[in-house]
Amino acid sequence: MTDLPAAASLGAALDADSALAAFHRMWADLDRIGVHPTGTRRYSWTAEDAALRAWFTAQASARGMEVHTDANGNIRAWWGGRPADGDAGVVTGSHLDSVADGGKWDGPLGVLLGFLAVDVLAAAEARGEFTRRRSLGVVDYMDEEGTRFGVACLGSKLMSGALDPDKARGLTDADGVSLAEAMSAAGADPDRIGRDDVEIIRSGVQVEVHIEQGRQLVGLEAPVGVTSAIWPHGRWEFVFSGLADHAGTARLVDRKDAALPFASTVLAARAVAEELDARATFGRFHVEPGGPNVVPARVVALLDARAATDGVLTELVDRITSAAQEAGAVHGVDVTVSRISHAPVVEFDEELRELHGKLAAESGEYLPEVPTQAGHDSGILAPVMPTSMLFVRSPHGISHSPLEDAADADVIAGLRALVRSLAALAGED
Ligand code: GLV
Ligand code: MN
Ligand code: MN
């Protein structure tokens, strides 16, 4: 480990102008992939995903880094070579996929700053100011958002064993294409997915930079923060089964309209979430058969629920389920609820958090700790390896939207915090 004053000075000394110029060049290049007037669309195992992997590989090659895609579709670029089986490196990065019509920052910021941190440390090594002891990997995790197959953090959940590979292979997208089929079509082998202890050991320790998805850092007047914890969260599928009928001739009293209990459930979810100071969102649903003149026969809806503790999360989902069933009974509609995914509460590694804090103190910077309600691969991996996150301030806090943003000065503050942390973790005494 590089001593703290030396690591801190590597962060402080970085040339902000040239780092920003490189950042904007990379950003412009990445902008050519999956960016539409309505937002960013980058989904796993699609043509855009292949283009993102090609972009990642080109960035790595330009820096002489060795690229390897693991069995779960996570791609890493290694400075200093990919560690041998059983050896541990240091990893940074995030994900390049997006939500439907999302922003540009959620995910890519961490990958770009990972490559830029390698540039800074490689230049410092060339000047004799830094000696790398451990290989440093930049990672892009597969399908963090779960946009295509409904389960978030697919790559890290498979790698850590949090998701059963058979269940994963059977997940389907909106067109009925399974993950296994999509991987095969993209030239990957779905039979190899699953827990990967060798890759966990090889990754060693992880620091992920991410745009903050909220306004805590704005309130604290801090450009960068350390993430303390992630709320437990998950996704539940609600299926409301009624009866199709004629929108004109069917008397209201005779109908089994699946949309009615669904609508009540959306409102109940909001009310219960407010009462429990939690979050509940039905962001994806479809109506069958979907005819404008047909009484809805079926509504399939995904609930995204999050709370400060697992106990409150359970209460939240139980109460929304009861509300759905009661409304279903009123309207003669059957309701079934099944859990699609769940991520328990995460407390990030204490030693890493302490390290970030000490390095900030050494640099004379304020680096508050903040919790988050958003899920991340670093949270999924926290039970199997030490992980931590650095958040970069987002001026208005909006995320999962094209309005996501960050100021240049805050990007550089994030890069400084990352460089000094990686220098400490990957460097020699
Ligand atoms: C990931 O961004 C999530 O929290 O859904
Ligand atoms: Mn993200
Ligand atoms: Mn996200």
Coordinates of C-alpha atoms and ligand atoms in Angstrom, one line a residue:
M1 CA 0.0 0.0 0.0
T2 CA 1.3 3.5 -0.9
D3 CA 1.5 5.6 2.2
L4 CA -1.4 8.0 2.6
P5 CA 0.4 11.3 2.0
A6 CA 2.0 10.0 -1.2
A7 CA -1.4 8.6 -2.4
A8 CA -3.2 11.9 -1.5
S9 CA -0.6 13.9 -3.4
L10 CA -1.1 11.8 -6.6
G11 CA -4.8 12.8 -6.5
A12 CA -4.0 16.5 -5.7
A13 CA -1.4 16.7 -8.5
L14 CA -3.4 15.4 -11.4
D15 CA -3.7 17.8 -14.3
A16 CA -7.4 18.7 -14.3
D17 CA -7.4 20.3 -17.8
S18 CA -5.9 17.3 -19.6
A19 CA -8.1 14.9 -17.6
L20 CA -11.2 16.8 -18.6
A21 CA -10.2 17.0 -22.2
A22 CA -9.7 13.2 -22.2
F23 CA -13.0 12.8 -20.3
H24 CA -15.0 14.8 -22.9
R25 CA -13.3 13.0 -25.8
M26 CA -14.2 9.6 -24.4
W27 CA -17.7 10.9 -23.6
A28 CA -18.3 12.1 -27.1
D29 CA -17.1 8.7 -28.5
L30 CA -19.4 6.8 -26.2
D31 CA -22.3 9.2 -27.1
R32 CA -22.5 7.6 -30.5
I33 CA -23.9 4.4 -29.0
G34 CA -27.5 4.0 -28.0
V35 CA -28.3 7.7 -27.5
H36 CA -31.7 8.8 -28.8
P37 CA -33.5 12.1 -28.6
T38 CA -35.6 10.7 -25.8
G39 CA -32.7 9.2 -23.8
T40 CA -30.1 6.5 -23.6
R41 CA -31.0 2.9 -24.5
R42 CA -28.2 0.4 -23.9
Y43 CA -29.5 -3.0 -23.1
S44 CA -27.7 -6.3 -22.5
W45 CA -26.7 -8.6 -25.3
T46 CA -27.9 -6.2 -28.1
A47 CA -26.1 -4.5 -30.9
E48 CA -25.5 -1.5 -28.6
D49 CA -24.1 -3.8 -26.0
A50 CA -21.6 -5.2 -28.5
A51 CA -20.7 -1.6 -29.6
L52 CA -20.1 -0.7 -25.9
R53 CA -17.9 -3.7 -25.5
A54 CA -15.9 -2.7 -28.6
W55 CA -15.6 0.8 -27.2
F56 CA -14.4 -0.6 -23.9
T57 CA -11.9 -2.9 -25.6
A58 CA -10.6 0.0 -27.7
Q59 CA -10.0 2.1 -24.6
A60 CA -8.2 -0.7 -23.0
S61 CA -6.0 -1.4 -26.1
A62 CA -5.1 2.2 -26.3
R63 CA -3.6 1.9 -22.8
G64 CA -2.0 -1.5 -23.3
M65 CA -4.5 -3.1 -20.9
E66 CA -5.4 -6.8 -21.2
V67 CA -9.1 -7.4 -21.7
H68 CA -11.0 -10.4 -20.5
T69 CA -14.7 -11.2 -20.4
D70 CA -15.7 -13.5 -17.6
A71 CA -18.2 -16.4 -17.8
N72 CA -21.0 -14.0 -16.6
G73 CA -20.4 -11.4 -19.3
N74 CA -18.6 -8.9 -17.1
I75 CA -15.7 -7.3 -19.0
R76 CA -12.4 -6.2 -17.4
A77 CA -9.4 -4.3 -18.7
W78 CA -6.2 -5.0 -16.6
W79 CA -3.3 -2.6 -16.2
G80 CA -0.4 -4.8 -15.2
G81 CA -1.9 -7.9 -16.7
R82 CA -4.8 -10.1 -15.6
P83 CA -3.8 -11.6 -12.2
A84 CA -3.1 -15.3 -12.3
D85 CA -5.8 -17.6 -10.8
G86 CA -5.6 -17.2 -7.0
D87 CA -3.9 -13.7 -7.2
A88 CA -5.8 -10.6 -6.2
G89 CA -5.9 -7.3 -8.0
V90 CA -7.7 -4.0 -7.4
V91 CA -10.8 -3.2 -9.4
T92 CA -12.7 0.0 -10.3
G93 CA -15.4 0.7 -12.8
S94 CA -19.2 0.4 -13.0
H95 CA -21.6 -0.4 -15.9
L96 CA -22.3 0.8 -19.4
D97 CA -25.9 -0.3 -19.8
S98 CA -28.8 2.0 -19.1
V99 CA -32.4 2.1 -18.1
A100 CA -35.0 2.7 -20.8
D101 CA -34.5 6.2 -22.1
G102 CA -32.1 6.9 -19.3
G103 CA -29.3 9.4 -18.8
K104 CA -25.6 9.2 -19.7
W105 CA -24.0 9.3 -16.3
D106 CA -25.4 6.4 -14.3
G107 CA -22.7 3.7 -14.9
P108 CA -20.5 5.2 -17.6
L109 CA -19.1 7.9 -15.2
G110 CA -17.4 5.1 -13.1
V111 CA -16.0 3.3 -16.2
L112 CA -14.6 6.5 -17.7
L113 CA -13.0 7.6 -14.4
G114 CA -11.6 4.1 -14.0
F115 CA -9.7 4.5 -17.3
L116 CA -8.7 8.1 -16.5
A117 CA -7.3 7.0 -13.1
V118 CA -5.2 4.4 -14.9
D119 CA -3.9 7.2 -17.1
V120 CA -3.0 9.3 -14.1
L121 CA -1.3 6.5 -12.2
A122 CA 0.6 5.2 -15.3
A123 CA 1.9 8.7 -15.9
A124 CA 3.0 8.9 -12.2
E125 CA 4.7 5.6 -12.5
A126 CA 6.6 6.7 -15.6
R127 CA 7.8 9.8 -13.6
G128 CA 8.9 7.4 -10.8
E129 CA 6.3 8.8 -8.4
F130 CA 4.3 5.7 -8.1
T131 CA 5.0 2.0 -8.1
R132 CA 2.2 -0.4 -8.9
R133 CA 2.2 -3.6 -6.7
R134 CA -1.2 -5.1 -7.8
S135 CA -2.8 -5.2 -11.2
L136 CA -5.5 -2.6 -11.6
G137 CA -8.7 -3.6 -13.4
V138 CA -11.4 -1.4 -14.9
V139 CA -14.7 -3.3 -15.0
D140 CA -18.0 -3.0 -16.9
Y141 CA -20.6 -5.2 -15.2
M142 CA -23.2 -7.0 -17.4
D143 CA -26.8 -5.7 -17.2
E144 CA -26.7 -3.6 -14.0
E145 CA -30.1 -2.0 -14.6
G146 CA -32.0 -5.2 -15.4
T147 CA -33.8 -3.3 -18.1
R148 CA -34.0 -6.1 -20.6
F149 CA -34.6 -9.2 -18.4
G150 CA -36.2 -7.6 -15.3
V151 CA -33.5 -8.5 -12.7
A152 CA -31.0 -5.8 -11.8
C153 CA -27.2 -6.4 -11.4
L154 CA -27.3 -9.7 -13.4
G155 CA -23.6 -9.9 -13.9
S156 CA -22.6 -9.3 -10.3
K157 CA -25.5 -11.4 -8.9
L158 CA -24.4 -14.4 -11.0
M159 CA -20.7 -13.8 -10.2
S160 CA -21.4 -13.7 -6.4
G161 CA -23.8 -16.6 -6.4
A162 CA -26.8 -14.3 -5.4
L163 CA -28.8 -15.5 -8.5
D164 CA -29.4 -19.1 -9.5
P165 CA -27.9 -19.7 -13.0
D166 CA -30.9 -21.8 -14.1
K167 CA -33.3 -19.1 -13.0
A168 CA -31.2 -16.5 -14.9
R169 CA -31.0 -18.5 -18.1
G170 CA -34.8 -18.7 -18.1
L171 CA -35.4 -15.0 -17.6
T172 CA -37.2 -13.5 -20.7
D173 CA -37.3 -10.1 -22.3
A174 CA -40.4 -8.3 -23.6
D175 CA -40.2 -10.3 -26.8
G176 CA -40.0 -13.6 -25.0
V177 CA -36.2 -14.1 -25.8
S178 CA -34.5 -15.8 -22.9
L179 CA -31.2 -14.7 -21.4
A180 CA -29.7 -18.0 -22.6
E181 CA -30.9 -17.3 -26.1
A182 CA -29.7 -13.7 -26.1
M183 CA -26.3 -14.7 -24.8
S184 CA -25.9 -17.4 -27.4
A185 CA -27.0 -15.0 -30.2
A186 CA -24.3 -12.6 -29.0
G187 CA -21.7 -15.4 -29.1
A188 CA -21.5 -15.9 -25.3
D189 CA -22.0 -19.3 -23.6
P190 CA -25.0 -19.3 -21.2
D191 CA -24.0 -22.7 -19.8
R192 CA -21.0 -21.2 -18.1
I193 CA -22.8 -18.5 -16.0
G194 CA -22.8 -18.8 -12.2
R195 CA -20.8 -18.1 -9.1
D196 CA -17.2 -17.4 -10.0
D197 CA -14.8 -17.6 -7.0
V198 CA -11.7 -17.3 -9.0
E199 CA -12.9 -14.0 -10.5
I200 CA -14.0 -12.8 -7.0
I201 CA -10.5 -13.5 -5.7
R202 CA -8.9 -12.0 -8.7
S203 CA -11.0 -8.8 -8.4
G204 CA -9.6 -8.4 -4.8
V205 CA -11.1 -5.1 -3.7
Q206 CA -13.4 -2.7 -5.5
V207 CA -13.9 1.0 -5.5
E208 CA -16.8 2.2 -7.8
V209 CA -17.4 5.8 -8.7
H210 CA -21.0 6.6 -9.4
I211 CA -23.1 9.7 -10.0
E212 CA -25.1 10.4 -6.9
Q213 CA -28.8 9.8 -7.6
G214 CA -30.3 12.3 -5.2
R215 CA -29.5 15.6 -3.6
Q216 CA -27.7 14.7 -0.4
L217 CA -24.3 16.0 -1.6
V218 CA -25.9 19.2 -2.9
G219 CA -27.4 19.8 0.6
L220 CA -24.0 19.0 2.2
E221 CA -22.2 21.2 -0.3
A222 CA -19.7 18.4 -1.0
P223 CA -18.6 17.5 -4.6
V224 CA -17.9 13.9 -3.6
G225 CA -19.1 11.6 -0.9
V226 CA -18.5 8.0 0.4
T227 CA -21.5 5.7 0.3
S228 CA -22.2 4.2 3.7
A229 CA -25.0 1.8 3.0
I230 CA -27.7 0.7 0.4
W231 CA -31.3 0.2 1.4
P232 CA -32.7 -3.3 0.9
H233 CA -34.8 -3.4 -2.2
G234 CA -36.4 -5.8 -4.7
R235 CA -38.9 -6.3 -7.5
W236 CA -42.2 -8.2 -7.3
E237 CA -44.5 -9.2 -10.1
F238 CA -48.2 -8.5 -9.6
V239 CA -50.6 -10.3 -11.9
F240 CA -54.3 -9.2 -12.0
S241 CA -56.5 -11.7 -13.9
G242 CA -60.0 -10.7 -14.8
L243 CA -62.1 -11.2 -17.9
A244 CA -62.1 -9.6 -21.4
D245 CA -65.4 -8.2 -22.5
H246 CA -66.9 -5.6 -24.8
A247 CA -66.1 -2.1 -23.7
G248 CA -69.5 -0.9 -24.8
T249 CA -72.0 -3.7 -24.2
A250 CA -70.6 -5.2 -20.9
R251 CA -72.6 -3.6 -18.0
L252 CA -70.3 -2.2 -15.4
V253 CA -71.6 -4.5 -12.7
D254 CA -70.8 -7.6 -14.8
R255 CA -67.2 -6.7 -15.5
K256 CA -64.0 -8.3 -14.1
D257 CA -61.8 -5.4 -15.1
A258 CA -58.2 -6.2 -14.2
A259 CA -57.2 -2.5 -14.5
L260 CA -59.4 -1.4 -11.5
P261 CA -57.6 -3.3 -8.7
F262 CA -54.3 -2.5 -10.4
A263 CA -55.1 1.2 -10.3
S264 CA -56.1 0.9 -6.6
T265 CA -52.8 -0.9 -5.9
V266 CA -50.7 1.8 -7.4
L267 CA -52.4 4.3 -5.1
A268 CA -52.1 2.0 -2.1
A269 CA -48.4 1.5 -2.8
R270 CA -47.9 5.3 -2.7
A271 CA -49.9 5.7 0.5
V272 CA -48.1 2.8 2.3
A273 CA -44.7 4.0 1.1
E274 CA -45.4 7.5 2.5
E275 CA -46.5 6.0 5.8
L276 CA -43.4 3.9 6.2
D277 CA -41.0 6.5 4.8
A278 CA -40.1 4.0 2.1
R279 CA -40.3 3.8 -1.7
A280 CA -42.7 1.9 -3.9
T281 CA -43.0 2.2 -7.7
F282 CA -44.9 0.5 -10.5
G283 CA -42.7 1.6 -13.4
R284 CA -43.5 -1.2 -15.8
F285 CA -46.8 -2.8 -16.5
H286 CA -48.9 -4.0 -19.4
V287 CA -52.5 -4.6 -20.1
E288 CA -53.9 -7.6 -22.0
P289 CA -55.3 -7.9 -24.5
G290 CA -54.7 -4.2 -24.8
G291 CA -57.6 -3.3 -27.1
P292 CA -59.1 0.2 -26.8
N293 CA -62.6 -1.3 -26.9
V294 CA -61.9 -4.4 -24.7
V295 CA -62.3 -4.6 -20.9
P296 CA -58.8 -5.4 -19.6
A297 CA -58.5 -9.1 -18.9
R298 CA -55.0 -9.1 -17.3
V299 CA -52.5 -6.6 -16.0
V300 CA -49.0 -7.7 -15.3
A301 CA -47.1 -5.1 -13.2
L302 CA -43.6 -4.9 -11.6
L303 CA -43.3 -3.3 -8.2
D304 CA -39.9 -1.9 -7.3
A305 CA -39.9 -1.5 -3.5
R306 CA -37.2 -0.2 -1.2
A307 CA -36.9 0.6 2.5
A308 CA -34.4 1.5 5.2
T309 CA -34.5 -2.0 6.8
D310 CA -35.5 -5.5 5.6
G311 CA -38.3 -5.5 8.3
V312 CA -39.9 -2.3 6.8
L313 CA -39.4 -3.6 3.3
T314 CA -41.3 -6.8 4.2
E315 CA -44.1 -4.8 5.8
L316 CA -44.3 -2.5 2.8
V317 CA -44.6 -5.4 0.3
D318 CA -47.0 -7.3 2.6
R319 CA -49.3 -4.3 2.9
I320 CA -49.3 -3.5 -0.9
T321 CA -50.0 -7.2 -1.5
S322 CA -53.0 -7.1 0.9
A323 CA -54.3 -4.0 -0.7
A324 CA -54.1 -5.6 -4.2
Q325 CA -55.9 -8.7 -2.9
E326 CA -58.6 -6.7 -1.3
A327 CA -59.2 -4.6 -4.4
G328 CA -59.1 -7.8 -6.5
A329 CA -61.8 -9.3 -4.4
V330 CA -64.0 -6.2 -4.8
H331 CA -63.7 -6.4 -8.6
G332 CA -63.8 -10.2 -9.0
V333 CA -60.2 -10.2 -10.2
D334 CA -57.6 -12.8 -9.1
V335 CA -54.3 -11.4 -7.8
T336 CA -51.0 -13.3 -7.6
V337 CA -47.8 -11.8 -6.3
S338 CA -44.3 -13.3 -6.8
R339 CA -40.9 -12.1 -5.8
I340 CA -38.6 -11.6 -8.8
S341 CA -35.5 -10.4 -7.0
H342 CA -34.3 -9.1 -3.6
A343 CA -31.1 -7.4 -2.4
P344 CA -30.6 -7.2 1.3
V345 CA -29.3 -4.2 3.2
V346 CA -25.6 -3.4 2.4
E347 CA -23.1 -1.8 4.7
F348 CA -20.0 -1.0 2.7
D349 CA -16.6 -2.2 3.9
E350 CA -15.5 -0.2 7.0
E351 CA -11.8 -0.3 6.3
L352 CA -12.3 1.1 2.8
R353 CA -14.6 3.8 4.0
E354 CA -12.0 4.7 6.6
L355 CA -9.3 4.8 3.9
H356 CA -11.4 7.2 1.8
G357 CA -11.9 9.4 4.8
K358 CA -8.3 9.4 5.8
L359 CA -7.2 10.2 2.3
A360 CA -9.7 13.1 2.1
A361 CA -8.4 14.4 5.5
E362 CA -4.9 14.2 4.2
S363 CA -6.0 16.2 1.1
G364 CA -7.8 18.8 3.3
E365 CA -11.2 17.8 1.7
Y366 CA -14.6 17.3 3.1
L367 CA -15.9 13.8 2.2
P368 CA -19.2 13.1 3.9
E369 CA -20.7 9.6 4.2
V370 CA -24.2 9.2 2.6
P371 CA -26.5 6.2 2.3
T372 CA -28.4 5.5 -0.9
Q373 CA -31.7 4.0 -2.0
A374 CA -30.2 2.9 -5.4
G375 CA -28.9 -0.6 -6.1
H376 CA -25.3 -1.1 -7.4
D377 CA -23.0 -4.0 -8.4
S378 CA -20.7 -3.0 -5.5
G379 CA -23.6 -3.7 -3.1
I380 CA -24.2 -7.1 -4.6
L381 CA -20.6 -8.0 -4.3
A382 CA -20.1 -6.6 -0.8
P383 CA -20.8 -9.9 0.9
V384 CA -18.1 -11.7 -1.1
M385 CA -15.3 -9.1 -1.4
P386 CA -14.5 -5.7 0.1
T387 CA -16.2 -3.0 -1.9
S388 CA -16.9 0.7 -1.6
M389 CA -18.4 3.6 -3.5
L390 CA -17.6 7.2 -4.1
F391 CA -20.5 9.4 -5.2
V392 CA -20.1 12.5 -7.4
R393 CA -22.6 15.3 -6.8
S394 CA -25.4 15.6 -9.2
P395 CA -26.7 19.3 -9.3
H396 CA -30.4 18.5 -9.3
G397 CA -30.3 14.9 -8.2
I398 CA -32.5 13.6 -11.1
S399 CA -31.4 10.1 -12.3
H400 CA -32.7 7.4 -14.6
S401 CA -33.6 10.3 -16.9
P402 CA -31.9 12.2 -19.7
L403 CA -31.6 15.1 -17.2
E404 CA -28.8 13.3 -15.2
D405 CA -25.8 15.6 -15.0
A406 CA -22.6 16.5 -13.2
A407 CA -20.3 19.6 -13.3
D408 CA -16.8 19.3 -14.7
A409 CA -15.3 20.4 -11.4
D410 CA -17.1 17.6 -9.5
V411 CA -16.0 15.0 -12.1
I412 CA -12.4 16.0 -11.4
A413 CA -13.0 15.9 -7.6
G414 CA -14.3 12.4 -8.1
L415 CA -11.3 11.5 -10.2
R416 CA -9.0 12.8 -7.5
A417 CA -10.7 10.8 -4.8
L418 CA -10.5 7.7 -7.0
V419 CA -6.9 8.1 -8.0
R420 CA -5.7 8.5 -4.4
S421 CA -7.7 5.5 -3.2
L422 CA -6.4 3.3 -6.1
A423 CA -2.9 4.6 -5.5
A424 CA -3.2 3.5 -1.8
L425 CA -4.7 0.1 -2.6
A426 CA -2.7 -0.9 -5.7
G427 CA 0.7 0.8 -4.9
E428 CA 3.8 -0.3 -3.1
D429 CA 5.1 1.0 0.3
Ligands
GLV1 C1 -30.3 0.8 -10.1 O1 -30.0 1.9 -10.6 C2 -31.4 0.7 -9.2 O2 -31.3 1.2 -8.1 O3 -32.5 0.4 -9.7
MN2 MN -25.7 2.6 -11.9
MN3 MN -29.3 2.9 -12.4

